């Protein structure tokens, strides 16, 4: 990690926590006394699930991102509908999202060893790092100590989470409002180096882009034909396509090479390289030729993401069941 990115991360932590919360900063050692085996337990469950579901890491990191962009990293995305709670699971960006069962499995394992200790928000952060490592990506020390929310924010999920149809001009303020910069935007988009997306999240690019009656001109013609066969007009919008056509289950920098070849799957992916004059183009070029740089920046951006407005101290609670608040 560059010194500049390290300094930026530290300044971001200070800005997020402020003076009143200074003694409640997140720390990788938060559970050293109360649940010292937390990382081993989460890793063990994730490894088992990964062996039967290669998409496990991608599912979890998506949940973590969608959680943190709505009211901060507080586990609100995991709550089911209940009295006074309109679940974020029903928000448009979260419909069909997977990984909730993975969180439940991890939570059960932790409750058997350290009941009432590890928050659901921390499970998302820790499992995200482990999922990346299991797919061949970088490791990092995950700051811990988040607590879980008592409510959800469906309207916030519908407005704050970038949709796969956004232009770069829309995405940038969505990130800056969370204290994230262009490097964070491109680095975190690199999580699409593994996982899948359904046809309905990108088929508007294949036949009638922006109401033009024609495909998105930024798509490589050969790749376009492949996608049109997979996702024909009037076909099954739930069909999955690889987010990274080259190495779909590995965490590497091929995603950025694909963007340079006009083979990004989602509009929000290709916009990073195909938006004329954007500063994101140079970042994509750099990551495409330098995987180590991508990994370093991704780690810094993930730590920064995980520190968006966490509940700490006596705020919120430690849910016993991630799907519902404690009674």
PDB file of C-alpha atoms in Angstrom:
ATOM      1  CA  UNK A   1       0.000   0.000   0.000  1.00  0.00           C
ATOM      2  CA  UNK A   2       1.371   3.431  -0.938  1.00  0.00           C
ATOM      3  CA  UNK A   3       2.097   5.884   1.857  1.00  0.00           C
ATOM      4  CA  UNK A   4      -0.380   8.347   0.384  1.00  0.00           C
ATOM      5  CA  UNK A   5      -3.197   5.803   0.356  1.00  0.00           C
ATOM      6  CA  UNK A   6      -2.326   4.846   3.939  1.00  0.00           C
ATOM      7  CA  UNK A   7      -2.528   8.477   5.045  1.00  0.00           C
ATOM      8  CA  UNK A   8      -5.857   8.882   3.241  1.00  0.00           C
ATOM      9  CA  UNK A   9      -7.217   5.826   5.030  1.00  0.00           C
ATOM     10  CA  UNK A  10      -6.141   7.134   8.430  1.00  0.00           C
ATOM     11  CA  UNK A  11      -7.646  10.558   7.770  1.00  0.00           C
ATOM     12  CA  UNK A  12     -10.875   8.895   6.681  1.00  0.00           C
ATOM     13  CA  UNK A  13     -11.059   6.930   9.923  1.00  0.00           C
ATOM     14  CA  UNK A  14     -10.610  10.089  11.929  1.00  0.00           C
ATOM     15  CA  UNK A  15     -13.305  11.886   9.939  1.00  0.00           C
ATOM     16  CA  UNK A  16     -15.762   9.009  10.343  1.00  0.00           C
ATOM     17  CA  UNK A  17     -15.398   8.500  14.080  1.00  0.00           C
ATOM     18  CA  UNK A  18     -14.973  12.095  15.202  1.00  0.00           C
ATOM     19  CA  UNK A  19     -14.069  13.201  18.708  1.00  0.00           C
ATOM     20  CA  UNK A  20     -17.108  11.809  20.534  1.00  0.00           C
ATOM     21  CA  UNK A  21     -16.468   8.272  19.294  1.00  0.00           C
ATOM     22  CA  UNK A  22     -12.674   8.360  19.544  1.00  0.00           C
ATOM     23  CA  UNK A  23     -12.451   5.641  22.201  1.00  0.00           C
ATOM     24  CA  UNK A  24     -14.636   3.281  20.149  1.00  0.00           C
ATOM     25  CA  UNK A  25     -12.486   2.938  17.027  1.00  0.00           C
ATOM     26  CA  UNK A  26     -12.587  -0.345  15.176  1.00  0.00           C
ATOM     27  CA  UNK A  27      -9.620  -2.660  15.660  1.00  0.00           C
ATOM     28  CA  UNK A  28      -8.458  -6.018  14.251  1.00  0.00           C
ATOM     29  CA  UNK A  29      -7.907  -7.115  17.874  1.00  0.00           C
ATOM     30  CA  UNK A  30     -11.414  -6.239  19.061  1.00  0.00           C
ATOM     31  CA  UNK A  31     -12.402  -9.867  19.808  1.00  0.00           C
ATOM     32  CA  UNK A  32      -9.021 -11.062  21.086  1.00  0.00           C
ATOM     33  CA  UNK A  33     -10.395 -11.636  24.597  1.00  0.00           C
ATOM     34  CA  UNK A  34     -14.105 -12.200  23.985  1.00  0.00           C
ATOM     35  CA  UNK A  35     -13.910 -14.500  20.936  1.00  0.00           C
ATOM     36  CA  UNK A  36     -10.250 -15.160  20.095  1.00  0.00           C
ATOM     37  CA  UNK A  37     -11.033 -17.782  17.439  1.00  0.00           C
ATOM     38  CA  UNK A  38     -13.458 -15.617  15.477  1.00  0.00           C
ATOM     39  CA  UNK A  39     -11.323 -15.462  12.331  1.00  0.00           C
ATOM     40  CA  UNK A  40     -10.627 -19.198  12.329  1.00  0.00           C
ATOM     41  CA  UNK A  41     -14.321 -19.968  12.783  1.00  0.00           C
ATOM     42  CA  UNK A  42     -15.415 -17.684   9.958  1.00  0.00           C
ATOM     43  CA  UNK A  43     -12.641 -18.985   7.709  1.00  0.00           C
ATOM     44  CA  UNK A  44     -13.633 -22.580   8.389  1.00  0.00           C
ATOM     45  CA  UNK A  45     -17.273 -21.984   7.495  1.00  0.00           C
ATOM     46  CA  UNK A  46     -16.402 -19.928   4.422  1.00  0.00           C
ATOM     47  CA  UNK A  47     -13.992 -22.591   3.161  1.00  0.00           C
ATOM     48  CA  UNK A  48     -16.670 -25.277   3.495  1.00  0.00           C
ATOM     49  CA  UNK A  49     -19.250 -23.179   1.689  1.00  0.00           C
ATOM     50  CA  UNK A  50     -16.773 -22.118  -1.001  1.00  0.00           C
ATOM     51  CA  UNK A  51     -16.114 -25.782  -1.769  1.00  0.00           C
ATOM     52  CA  UNK A  52     -19.762 -26.225  -2.755  1.00  0.00           C
ATOM     53  CA  UNK A  53     -20.555 -22.707  -3.957  1.00  0.00           C
ATOM     54  CA  UNK A  54     -17.812 -20.969  -5.897  1.00  0.00           C
ATOM     55  CA  UNK A  55     -19.824 -17.736  -5.754  1.00  0.00           C
ATOM     56  CA  UNK A  56     -19.750 -17.519  -1.949  1.00  0.00           C
ATOM     57  CA  UNK A  57     -17.089 -14.818  -1.705  1.00  0.00           C
ATOM     58  CA  UNK A  58     -18.707 -12.661  -4.368  1.00  0.00           C
ATOM     59  CA  UNK A  59     -22.100 -12.935  -2.676  1.00  0.00           C
ATOM     60  CA  UNK A  60     -20.733 -11.856   0.703  1.00  0.00           C
ATOM     61  CA  UNK A  61     -18.689  -8.926  -0.566  1.00  0.00           C
ATOM     62  CA  UNK A  62     -21.745  -7.631  -2.420  1.00  0.00           C
ATOM     63  CA  UNK A  63     -23.798  -7.781   0.786  1.00  0.00           C
ATOM     64  CA  UNK A  64     -21.049  -5.955   2.681  1.00  0.00           C
ATOM     65  CA  UNK A  65     -20.890  -3.201   0.043  1.00  0.00           C
ATOM     66  CA  UNK A  66     -24.676  -2.819  -0.111  1.00  0.00           C
ATOM     67  CA  UNK A  67     -24.838  -2.775   3.686  1.00  0.00           C
ATOM     68  CA  UNK A  68     -22.211  -0.084   4.142  1.00  0.00           C
ATOM     69  CA  UNK A  69     -23.708   2.227   1.503  1.00  0.00           C
ATOM     70  CA  UNK A  70     -27.009   2.408   3.432  1.00  0.00           C
ATOM     71  CA  UNK A  71     -26.753   3.981   6.919  1.00  0.00           C
ATOM     72  CA  UNK A  72     -23.187   2.694   7.220  1.00  0.00           C
ATOM     73  CA  UNK A  73     -21.839  -0.777   8.025  1.00  0.00           C
ATOM     74  CA  UNK A  74     -24.484  -1.863  10.507  1.00  0.00           C
ATOM     75  CA  UNK A  75     -25.879  -5.161   9.217  1.00  0.00           C
ATOM     76  CA  UNK A  76     -29.183  -3.507   8.284  1.00  0.00           C
ATOM     77  CA  UNK A  77     -29.280  -5.331   4.944  1.00  0.00           C
ATOM     78  CA  UNK A  78     -29.678  -8.643   6.782  1.00  0.00           C
ATOM     79  CA  UNK A  79     -32.954  -7.789   8.550  1.00  0.00           C
ATOM     80  CA  UNK A  80     -36.212  -9.411   7.431  1.00  0.00           C
ATOM     81  CA  UNK A  81     -39.529  -7.567   7.344  1.00  0.00           C
ATOM     82  CA  UNK A  82     -40.962  -7.091  10.829  1.00  0.00           C
ATOM     83  CA  UNK A  83     -43.109  -4.640  12.741  1.00  0.00           C
ATOM     84  CA  UNK A  84     -41.594  -1.235  12.067  1.00  0.00           C
ATOM     85  CA  UNK A  85     -38.954  -2.690   9.723  1.00  0.00           C
ATOM     86  CA  UNK A  86     -39.243  -2.529   5.933  1.00  0.00           C
ATOM     87  CA  UNK A  87     -36.488  -4.907   4.878  1.00  0.00           C
ATOM     88  CA  UNK A  88     -33.751  -3.670   2.567  1.00  0.00           C
ATOM     89  CA  UNK A  89     -33.876  -7.094   0.931  1.00  0.00           C
ATOM     90  CA  UNK A  90     -36.941  -5.879  -0.992  1.00  0.00           C
ATOM     91  CA  UNK A  91     -35.142  -2.798  -2.364  1.00  0.00           C
ATOM     92  CA  UNK A  92     -34.466  -2.943  -6.097  1.00  0.00           C
ATOM     93  CA  UNK A  93     -30.651  -3.275  -5.824  1.00  0.00           C
ATOM     94  CA  UNK A  94     -31.003  -6.224  -3.425  1.00  0.00           C
ATOM     95  CA  UNK A  95     -33.725  -8.268  -5.114  1.00  0.00           C
ATOM     96  CA  UNK A  96     -32.301 -11.705  -5.841  1.00  0.00           C
ATOM     97  CA  UNK A  97     -29.145 -11.071  -3.832  1.00  0.00           C
ATOM     98  CA  UNK A  98     -27.565 -14.216  -2.429  1.00  0.00           C
ATOM     99  CA  UNK A  99     -25.414 -14.883   0.609  1.00  0.00           C
ATOM    100  CA  UNK A 100     -27.912 -14.409   3.421  1.00  0.00           C
ATOM    101  CA  UNK A 101     -27.829 -18.132   4.164  1.00  0.00           C
ATOM    102  CA  UNK A 102     -24.033 -17.953   4.341  1.00  0.00           C
ATOM    103  CA  UNK A 103     -24.220 -15.239   6.993  1.00  0.00           C
ATOM    104  CA  UNK A 104     -26.718 -17.328   8.967  1.00  0.00           C
ATOM    105  CA  UNK A 105     -24.389 -20.345   8.840  1.00  0.00           C
ATOM    106  CA  UNK A 106     -21.441 -18.292  10.062  1.00  0.00           C
ATOM    107  CA  UNK A 107     -23.533 -16.692  12.796  1.00  0.00           C
ATOM    108  CA  UNK A 108     -24.698 -20.089  14.044  1.00  0.00           C
ATOM    109  CA  UNK A 109     -21.105 -21.330  14.258  1.00  0.00           C
ATOM    110  CA  UNK A 110     -20.053 -18.237  16.213  1.00  0.00           C
ATOM    111  CA  UNK A 111     -23.044 -18.349  18.563  1.00  0.00           C
ATOM    112  CA  UNK A 112     -22.108 -21.924  19.456  1.00  0.00           C
ATOM    113  CA  UNK A 113     -18.674 -20.747  20.637  1.00  0.00           C
ATOM    114  CA  UNK A 114     -19.075 -17.065  21.557  1.00  0.00           C
ATOM    115  CA  UNK A 115     -22.782 -16.395  22.122  1.00  0.00           C
ATOM    116  CA  UNK A 116     -23.884 -12.779  21.865  1.00  0.00           C
ATOM    117  CA  UNK A 117     -20.404 -11.476  21.077  1.00  0.00           C
ATOM    118  CA  UNK A 118     -19.759 -11.106  17.328  1.00  0.00           C
ATOM    119  CA  UNK A 119     -21.979  -8.717  15.375  1.00  0.00           C
ATOM    120  CA  UNK A 120     -23.559  -9.518  12.040  1.00  0.00           C
ATOM    121  CA  UNK A 121     -21.970  -6.375  10.582  1.00  0.00           C
ATOM    122  CA  UNK A 122     -18.533  -7.695  11.557  1.00  0.00           C
ATOM    123  CA  UNK A 123     -19.361 -11.073  10.010  1.00  0.00           C
ATOM    124  CA  UNK A 124     -19.919  -9.351   6.664  1.00  0.00           C
ATOM    125  CA  UNK A 125     -16.617  -7.483   6.892  1.00  0.00           C
ATOM    126  CA  UNK A 126     -14.571 -10.480   8.003  1.00  0.00           C
ATOM    127  CA  UNK A 127     -16.180 -12.954   5.608  1.00  0.00           C
ATOM    128  CA  UNK A 128     -15.585 -10.539   2.727  1.00  0.00           C
ATOM    129  CA  UNK A 129     -11.844 -10.562   3.354  1.00  0.00           C
ATOM    130  CA  UNK A 130     -11.773 -14.337   3.695  1.00  0.00           C
ATOM    131  CA  UNK A 131     -13.816 -14.791   0.514  1.00  0.00           C
ATOM    132  CA  UNK A 132     -11.330 -12.656  -1.424  1.00  0.00           C
ATOM    133  CA  UNK A 133      -8.372 -14.634  -0.061  1.00  0.00           C
ATOM    134  CA  UNK A 134     -10.015 -17.975  -0.874  1.00  0.00           C
ATOM    135  CA  UNK A 135     -10.350 -16.803  -4.487  1.00  0.00           C
ATOM    136  CA  UNK A 136      -6.663 -15.908  -4.720  1.00  0.00           C
ATOM    137  CA  UNK A 137      -6.883 -12.249  -3.789  1.00  0.00           C
ATOM    138  CA  UNK A 138      -5.077 -10.141  -1.182  1.00  0.00           C
ATOM    139  CA  UNK A 139      -5.440 -10.441   2.584  1.00  0.00           C
ATOM    140  CA  UNK A 140      -5.716  -7.666   5.142  1.00  0.00           C
ATOM    141  CA  UNK A 141      -6.347  -7.149   8.827  1.00  0.00           C
ATOM    142  CA  UNK A 142     -10.053  -6.400   9.155  1.00  0.00           C
ATOM    143  CA  UNK A 143     -10.942  -3.688  11.685  1.00  0.00           C
ATOM    144  CA  UNK A 144     -13.696  -5.057  13.935  1.00  0.00           C
ATOM    145  CA  UNK A 145     -16.040  -3.801  16.626  1.00  0.00           C
ATOM    146  CA  UNK A 146     -19.160  -2.836  14.672  1.00  0.00           C
ATOM    147  CA  UNK A 147     -22.562  -3.293  16.246  1.00  0.00           C
ATOM    148  CA  UNK A 148     -25.846  -4.135  14.547  1.00  0.00           C
ATOM    149  CA  UNK A 149     -28.649  -1.739  13.707  1.00  0.00           C
ATOM    150  CA  UNK A 150     -32.120  -1.885  15.196  1.00  0.00           C
ATOM    151  CA  UNK A 151     -33.811  -0.917  11.947  1.00  0.00           C
ATOM    152  CA  UNK A 152     -33.449  -0.953   8.167  1.00  0.00           C
ATOM    153  CA  UNK A 153     -33.701   1.713   5.461  1.00  0.00           C
ATOM    154  CA  UNK A 154     -35.347   0.415   2.294  1.00  0.00           C
ATOM    155  CA  UNK A 155     -35.723   3.858   0.721  1.00  0.00           C
ATOM    156  CA  UNK A 156     -32.021   4.509   1.325  1.00  0.00           C
ATOM    157  CA  UNK A 157     -31.141   1.212  -0.334  1.00  0.00           C
ATOM    158  CA  UNK A 158     -33.120   2.264  -3.398  1.00  0.00           C
ATOM    159  CA  UNK A 159     -31.317   5.597  -3.691  1.00  0.00           C
ATOM    160  CA  UNK A 160     -27.803   5.145  -2.290  1.00  0.00           C
ATOM    161  CA  UNK A 161     -26.682   1.865  -3.895  1.00  0.00           C
ATOM    162  CA  UNK A 162     -25.449   2.276  -7.490  1.00  0.00           C
ATOM    163  CA  UNK A 163     -27.560   0.330  -9.958  1.00  0.00           C
ATOM    164  CA  UNK A 164     -25.902  -1.614 -12.819  1.00  0.00           C
ATOM    165  CA  UNK A 165     -27.431   0.864 -15.295  1.00  0.00           C
ATOM    166  CA  UNK A 166     -25.764   4.028 -13.999  1.00  0.00           C
ATOM    167  CA  UNK A 167     -23.509   6.398 -15.872  1.00  0.00           C
ATOM    168  CA  UNK A 168     -20.208   7.391 -14.319  1.00  0.00           C
ATOM    169  CA  UNK A 169     -21.631  10.881 -13.739  1.00  0.00           C
ATOM    170  CA  UNK A 170     -24.253   9.349 -11.446  1.00  0.00           C
ATOM    171  CA  UNK A 171     -21.909   6.919  -9.701  1.00  0.00           C
ATOM    172  CA  UNK A 172     -19.237   9.422  -8.704  1.00  0.00           C
ATOM    173  CA  UNK A 173     -21.452  11.489  -6.350  1.00  0.00           C
ATOM    174  CA  UNK A 174     -22.894   8.277  -4.908  1.00  0.00           C
ATOM    175  CA  UNK A 175     -19.363   7.398  -3.823  1.00  0.00           C
ATOM    176  CA  UNK A 176     -18.215  10.870  -2.794  1.00  0.00           C
ATOM    177  CA  UNK A 177     -21.219  11.204  -0.487  1.00  0.00           C
ATOM    178  CA  UNK A 178     -19.802   8.223   1.401  1.00  0.00           C
ATOM    179  CA  UNK A 179     -16.314   9.742   1.587  1.00  0.00           C
ATOM    180  CA  UNK A 180     -14.994   7.621  -1.287  1.00  0.00           C
ATOM    181  CA  UNK A 181     -12.913   8.942  -4.195  1.00  0.00           C
ATOM    182  CA  UNK A 182     -12.318   7.846  -7.796  1.00  0.00           C
ATOM    183  CA  UNK A 183      -9.632   5.366  -6.794  1.00  0.00           C
ATOM    184  CA  UNK A 184     -12.066   3.749  -4.370  1.00  0.00           C
ATOM    185  CA  UNK A 185     -14.732   3.614  -7.077  1.00  0.00           C
ATOM    186  CA  UNK A 186     -12.475   1.822  -9.562  1.00  0.00           C
ATOM    187  CA  UNK A 187     -10.766  -0.416  -7.009  1.00  0.00           C
ATOM    188  CA  UNK A 188     -14.029  -1.581  -5.420  1.00  0.00           C
ATOM    189  CA  UNK A 189     -15.550  -2.149  -8.866  1.00  0.00           C
ATOM    190  CA  UNK A 190     -12.682  -4.604  -9.281  1.00  0.00           C
ATOM    191  CA  UNK A 191     -14.593  -6.950  -6.968  1.00  0.00           C
ATOM    192  CA  UNK A 192     -16.425  -7.854 -10.185  1.00  0.00           C
ATOM    193  CA  UNK A 193     -13.373  -9.917 -11.027  1.00  0.00           C
ATOM    194  CA  UNK A 194     -15.371 -12.819  -9.606  1.00  0.00           C
ATOM    195  CA  UNK A 195     -19.041 -13.682  -9.315  1.00  0.00           C
ATOM    196  CA  UNK A 196     -22.042 -13.600 -11.639  1.00  0.00           C
ATOM    197  CA  UNK A 197     -24.772 -11.192 -12.745  1.00  0.00           C
ATOM    198  CA  UNK A 198     -28.234 -11.940 -14.099  1.00  0.00           C
ATOM    199  CA  UNK A 199     -29.216 -11.062 -17.662  1.00  0.00           C
ATOM    200  CA  UNK A 200     -31.734  -8.490 -16.444  1.00  0.00           C
ATOM    201  CA  UNK A 201     -28.895  -6.407 -14.983  1.00  0.00           C
ATOM    202  CA  UNK A 202     -27.279  -5.814 -18.378  1.00  0.00           C
ATOM    203  CA  UNK A 203     -29.602  -6.912 -21.213  1.00  0.00           C
ATOM    204  CA  UNK A 204     -30.629  -3.309 -21.878  1.00  0.00           C
ATOM    205  CA  UNK A 205     -27.112  -2.926 -23.317  1.00  0.00           C
ATOM    206  CA  UNK A 206     -27.585  -5.744 -25.799  1.00  0.00           C
ATOM    207  CA  UNK A 207     -30.549  -4.623 -27.900  1.00  0.00           C
ATOM    208  CA  UNK A 208     -31.927  -1.208 -26.927  1.00  0.00           C
ATOM    209  CA  UNK A 209     -29.288   0.823 -25.138  1.00  0.00           C
ATOM    210  CA  UNK A 210     -30.689   4.093 -23.766  1.00  0.00           C
ATOM    211  CA  UNK A 211     -33.783   3.659 -25.945  1.00  0.00           C
ATOM    212  CA  UNK A 212     -31.703   3.820 -29.135  1.00  0.00           C
ATOM    213  CA  UNK A 213     -32.977   0.537 -30.556  1.00  0.00           C
ATOM    214  CA  UNK A 214     -29.346  -0.510 -30.914  1.00  0.00           C
ATOM    215  CA  UNK A 215     -26.757  -2.194 -28.670  1.00  0.00           C
ATOM    216  CA  UNK A 216     -24.363  -0.257 -26.466  1.00  0.00           C
ATOM    217  CA  UNK A 217     -21.613   0.856 -28.889  1.00  0.00           C
ATOM    218  CA  UNK A 218     -18.933   0.334 -26.237  1.00  0.00           C
ATOM    219  CA  UNK A 219     -19.384  -3.475 -26.268  1.00  0.00           C
ATOM    220  CA  UNK A 220     -16.892  -5.511 -28.281  1.00  0.00           C
ATOM    221  CA  UNK A 221     -18.889  -7.005 -31.231  1.00  0.00           C
ATOM    222  CA  UNK A 222     -17.815 -10.592 -30.616  1.00  0.00           C
ATOM    223  CA  UNK A 223     -18.565 -10.322 -26.902  1.00  0.00           C
ATOM    224  CA  UNK A 224     -21.919  -8.747 -27.783  1.00  0.00           C
ATOM    225  CA  UNK A 225     -22.874 -11.779 -29.876  1.00  0.00           C
ATOM    226  CA  UNK A 226     -21.934 -14.095 -27.027  1.00  0.00           C
ATOM    227  CA  UNK A 227     -24.095 -12.157 -24.589  1.00  0.00           C
ATOM    228  CA  UNK A 228     -27.015 -11.923 -27.010  1.00  0.00           C
ATOM    229  CA  UNK A 229     -27.010 -15.707 -27.367  1.00  0.00           C
ATOM    230  CA  UNK A 230     -26.935 -16.112 -23.586  1.00  0.00           C
ATOM    231  CA  UNK A 231     -29.551 -13.438 -22.959  1.00  0.00           C
ATOM    232  CA  UNK A 232     -31.881 -13.231 -25.981  1.00  0.00           C
ATOM    233  CA  UNK A 233     -34.656 -10.651 -26.172  1.00  0.00           C
ATOM    234  CA  UNK A 234     -37.605 -11.932 -24.208  1.00  0.00           C
ATOM    235  CA  UNK A 235     -35.460 -14.624 -22.635  1.00  0.00           C
ATOM    236  CA  UNK A 236     -34.958 -15.590 -19.006  1.00  0.00           C
ATOM    237  CA  UNK A 237     -33.774 -12.481 -17.189  1.00  0.00           C
ATOM    238  CA  UNK A 238     -32.567 -14.664 -14.320  1.00  0.00           C
ATOM    239  CA  UNK A 239     -29.882 -16.424 -16.355  1.00  0.00           C
ATOM    240  CA  UNK A 240     -26.385 -15.844 -14.959  1.00  0.00           C
ATOM    241  CA  UNK A 241     -23.358 -14.542 -16.835  1.00  0.00           C
ATOM    242  CA  UNK A 242     -19.777 -14.315 -15.574  1.00  0.00           C
ATOM    243  CA  UNK A 243     -18.810 -10.823 -14.465  1.00  0.00           C
ATOM    244  CA  UNK A 244     -15.244 -11.602 -15.584  1.00  0.00           C
ATOM    245  CA  UNK A 245     -15.238 -13.528 -18.853  1.00  0.00           C
ATOM    246  CA  UNK A 246     -11.589 -14.552 -18.501  1.00  0.00           C
ATOM    247  CA  UNK A 247     -11.162 -15.946 -14.986  1.00  0.00           C
ATOM    248  CA  UNK A 248     -14.675 -15.820 -13.484  1.00  0.00           C
ATOM    249  CA  UNK A 249     -13.863 -17.514 -10.176  1.00  0.00           C
ATOM    250  CA  UNK A 250     -10.430 -16.002  -9.472  1.00  0.00           C
ATOM    251  CA  UNK A 251      -9.682 -12.714  -7.781  1.00  0.00           C
ATOM    252  CA  UNK A 252      -7.187 -11.084 -10.142  1.00  0.00           C
ATOM    253  CA  UNK A 253      -6.859  -8.027 -12.393  1.00  0.00           C
ATOM    254  CA  UNK A 254      -8.352  -9.587 -15.546  1.00  0.00           C
ATOM    255  CA  UNK A 255     -11.490  -7.526 -14.955  1.00  0.00           C
ATOM    256  CA  UNK A 256      -9.549  -4.398 -15.930  1.00  0.00           C
ATOM    257  CA  UNK A 257      -8.037  -6.022 -19.013  1.00  0.00           C
ATOM    258  CA  UNK A 258     -11.587  -6.921 -20.044  1.00  0.00           C
ATOM    259  CA  UNK A 259     -12.640  -3.272 -19.710  1.00  0.00           C
ATOM    260  CA  UNK A 260      -9.789  -2.225 -22.002  1.00  0.00           C
ATOM    261  CA  UNK A 261     -11.031  -4.818 -24.508  1.00  0.00           C
ATOM    262  CA  UNK A 262     -14.586  -3.446 -24.210  1.00  0.00           C
ATOM    263  CA  UNK A 263     -15.710  -6.643 -22.547  1.00  0.00           C
ATOM    264  CA  UNK A 264     -17.109  -5.301 -19.288  1.00  0.00           C
ATOM    265  CA  UNK A 265     -20.412  -6.987 -18.476  1.00  0.00           C
ATOM    266  CA  UNK A 266     -22.339  -4.245 -16.665  1.00  0.00           C
ATOM    267  CA  UNK A 267     -22.765  -0.701 -17.892  1.00  0.00           C
ATOM    268  CA  UNK A 268     -21.248   0.509 -14.630  1.00  0.00           C
ATOM    269  CA  UNK A 269     -18.183  -1.626 -15.356  1.00  0.00           C
ATOM    270  CA  UNK A 270     -17.516  -0.419 -18.892  1.00  0.00           C
ATOM    271  CA  UNK A 271     -18.234   3.211 -17.999  1.00  0.00           C
ATOM    272  CA  UNK A 272     -14.993   3.247 -16.000  1.00  0.00           C
ATOM    273  CA  UNK A 273     -12.970   2.920 -19.202  1.00  0.00           C
ATOM    274  CA  UNK A 274     -15.297   4.135 -21.950  1.00  0.00           C
ATOM    275  CA  UNK A 275     -16.347   7.495 -20.502  1.00  0.00           C
ATOM    276  CA  UNK A 276     -14.367   9.930 -22.622  1.00  0.00           C
ATOM    277  CA  UNK A 277     -12.025  12.178 -20.665  1.00  0.00           C
ATOM    278  CA  UNK A 278     -12.631  10.482 -17.323  1.00  0.00           C
ATOM    279  CA  UNK A 279      -9.786  10.195 -14.828  1.00  0.00           C
ATOM    280  CA  UNK A 280     -10.915   6.616 -14.197  1.00  0.00           C
ATOM    281  CA  UNK A 281      -9.387   5.533 -17.528  1.00  0.00           C
ATOM    282  CA  UNK A 282      -5.834   5.965 -16.243  1.00  0.00           C
ATOM    283  CA  UNK A 283      -6.685   4.008 -13.088  1.00  0.00           C
ATOM    284  CA  UNK A 284      -8.100   1.133 -15.150  1.00  0.00           C
ATOM    285  CA  UNK A 285      -4.984   1.123 -17.350  1.00  0.00           C
ATOM    286  CA  UNK A 286      -2.753   1.048 -14.284  1.00  0.00           C
ATOM    287  CA  UNK A 287      -4.611  -1.861 -12.668  1.00  0.00           C
ATOM    288  CA  UNK A 288      -4.679  -3.801 -15.947  1.00  0.00           C
ATOM    289  CA  UNK A 289      -0.887  -3.794 -16.121  1.00  0.00           C
ATOM    290  CA  UNK A 290      -0.139  -3.930 -12.390  1.00  0.00           C
ATOM    291  CA  UNK A 291      -2.080  -6.458 -10.319  1.00  0.00           C
ATOM    292  CA  UNK A 292      -0.109  -5.626  -7.187  1.00  0.00           C
ATOM    293  CA  UNK A 293      -1.219  -1.998  -7.429  1.00  0.00           C
ATOM    294  CA  UNK A 294      -4.829  -3.100  -7.790  1.00  0.00           C
ATOM    295  CA  UNK A 295      -4.545  -5.407  -4.787  1.00  0.00           C
ATOM    296  CA  UNK A 296      -2.952  -2.696  -2.623  1.00  0.00           C
ATOM    297  CA  UNK A 297      -5.579  -0.115  -3.515  1.00  0.00           C
ATOM    298  CA  UNK A 298      -8.398  -2.636  -3.171  1.00  0.00           C
ATOM    299  CA  UNK A 299      -7.312  -3.439   0.391  1.00  0.00           C
ATOM    300  CA  UNK A 300      -7.178   0.241   1.302  1.00  0.00           C
ATOM    301  CA  UNK A 301     -10.601   0.853  -0.239  1.00  0.00           C
ATOM    302  CA  UNK A 302     -12.150  -2.156   1.506  1.00  0.00           C
ATOM    303  CA  UNK A 303     -10.916  -0.909   4.886  1.00  0.00           C
ATOM    304  CA  UNK A 304     -12.280   2.521   4.028  1.00  0.00           C
ATOM    305  CA  UNK A 305     -15.614   1.001   2.977  1.00  0.00           C
ATOM    306  CA  UNK A 306     -15.858  -0.972   6.211  1.00  0.00           C
ATOM    307  CA  UNK A 307     -15.416   2.200   8.233  1.00  0.00           C
ATOM    308  CA  UNK A 308     -18.410   4.053   6.833  1.00  0.00           C
ATOM    309  CA  UNK A 309     -20.447   5.177   9.874  1.00  0.00           C
ATOM    310  CA  UNK A 310     -20.283   2.003  11.968  1.00  0.00           C
ATOM    311  CA  UNK A 311     -22.307   1.662  15.141  1.00  0.00           C
ATOM    312  CA  UNK A 312     -19.923   1.269  18.076  1.00  0.00           C
ATOM    313  CA  UNK A 313     -19.832   1.460  21.837  1.00  0.00           C
ATOM    314  CA  UNK A 314     -23.362   1.240  23.217  1.00  0.00           C
ATOM    315  CA  UNK A 315     -25.123   2.027  19.933  1.00  0.00           C
ATOM    316  CA  UNK A 316     -27.214  -0.689  18.320  1.00  0.00           C
ATOM    317  CA  UNK A 317     -26.844  -4.244  19.590  1.00  0.00           C
ATOM    318  CA  UNK A 318     -25.235  -7.621  18.904  1.00  0.00           C
ATOM    319  CA  UNK A 319     -27.994  -9.554  17.187  1.00  0.00           C
ATOM    320  CA  UNK A 320     -28.366 -13.197  18.147  1.00  0.00           C
ATOM    321  CA  UNK A 321     -30.037 -13.840  14.797  1.00  0.00           C
ATOM    322  CA  UNK A 322     -28.885 -11.681  11.894  1.00  0.00           C
ATOM    323  CA  UNK A 323     -32.375 -11.667  10.367  1.00  0.00           C
ATOM    324  CA  UNK A 324     -34.113  -9.982  13.285  1.00  0.00           C
ATOM    325  CA  UNK A 325     -33.463  -7.655  16.197  1.00  0.00           C
ATOM    326  CA  UNK A 326     -33.214  -9.116  19.679  1.00  0.00           C
ATOM    327  CA  UNK A 327     -36.505  -9.362  21.542  1.00  0.00           C
TER     328      UNK A 327
END
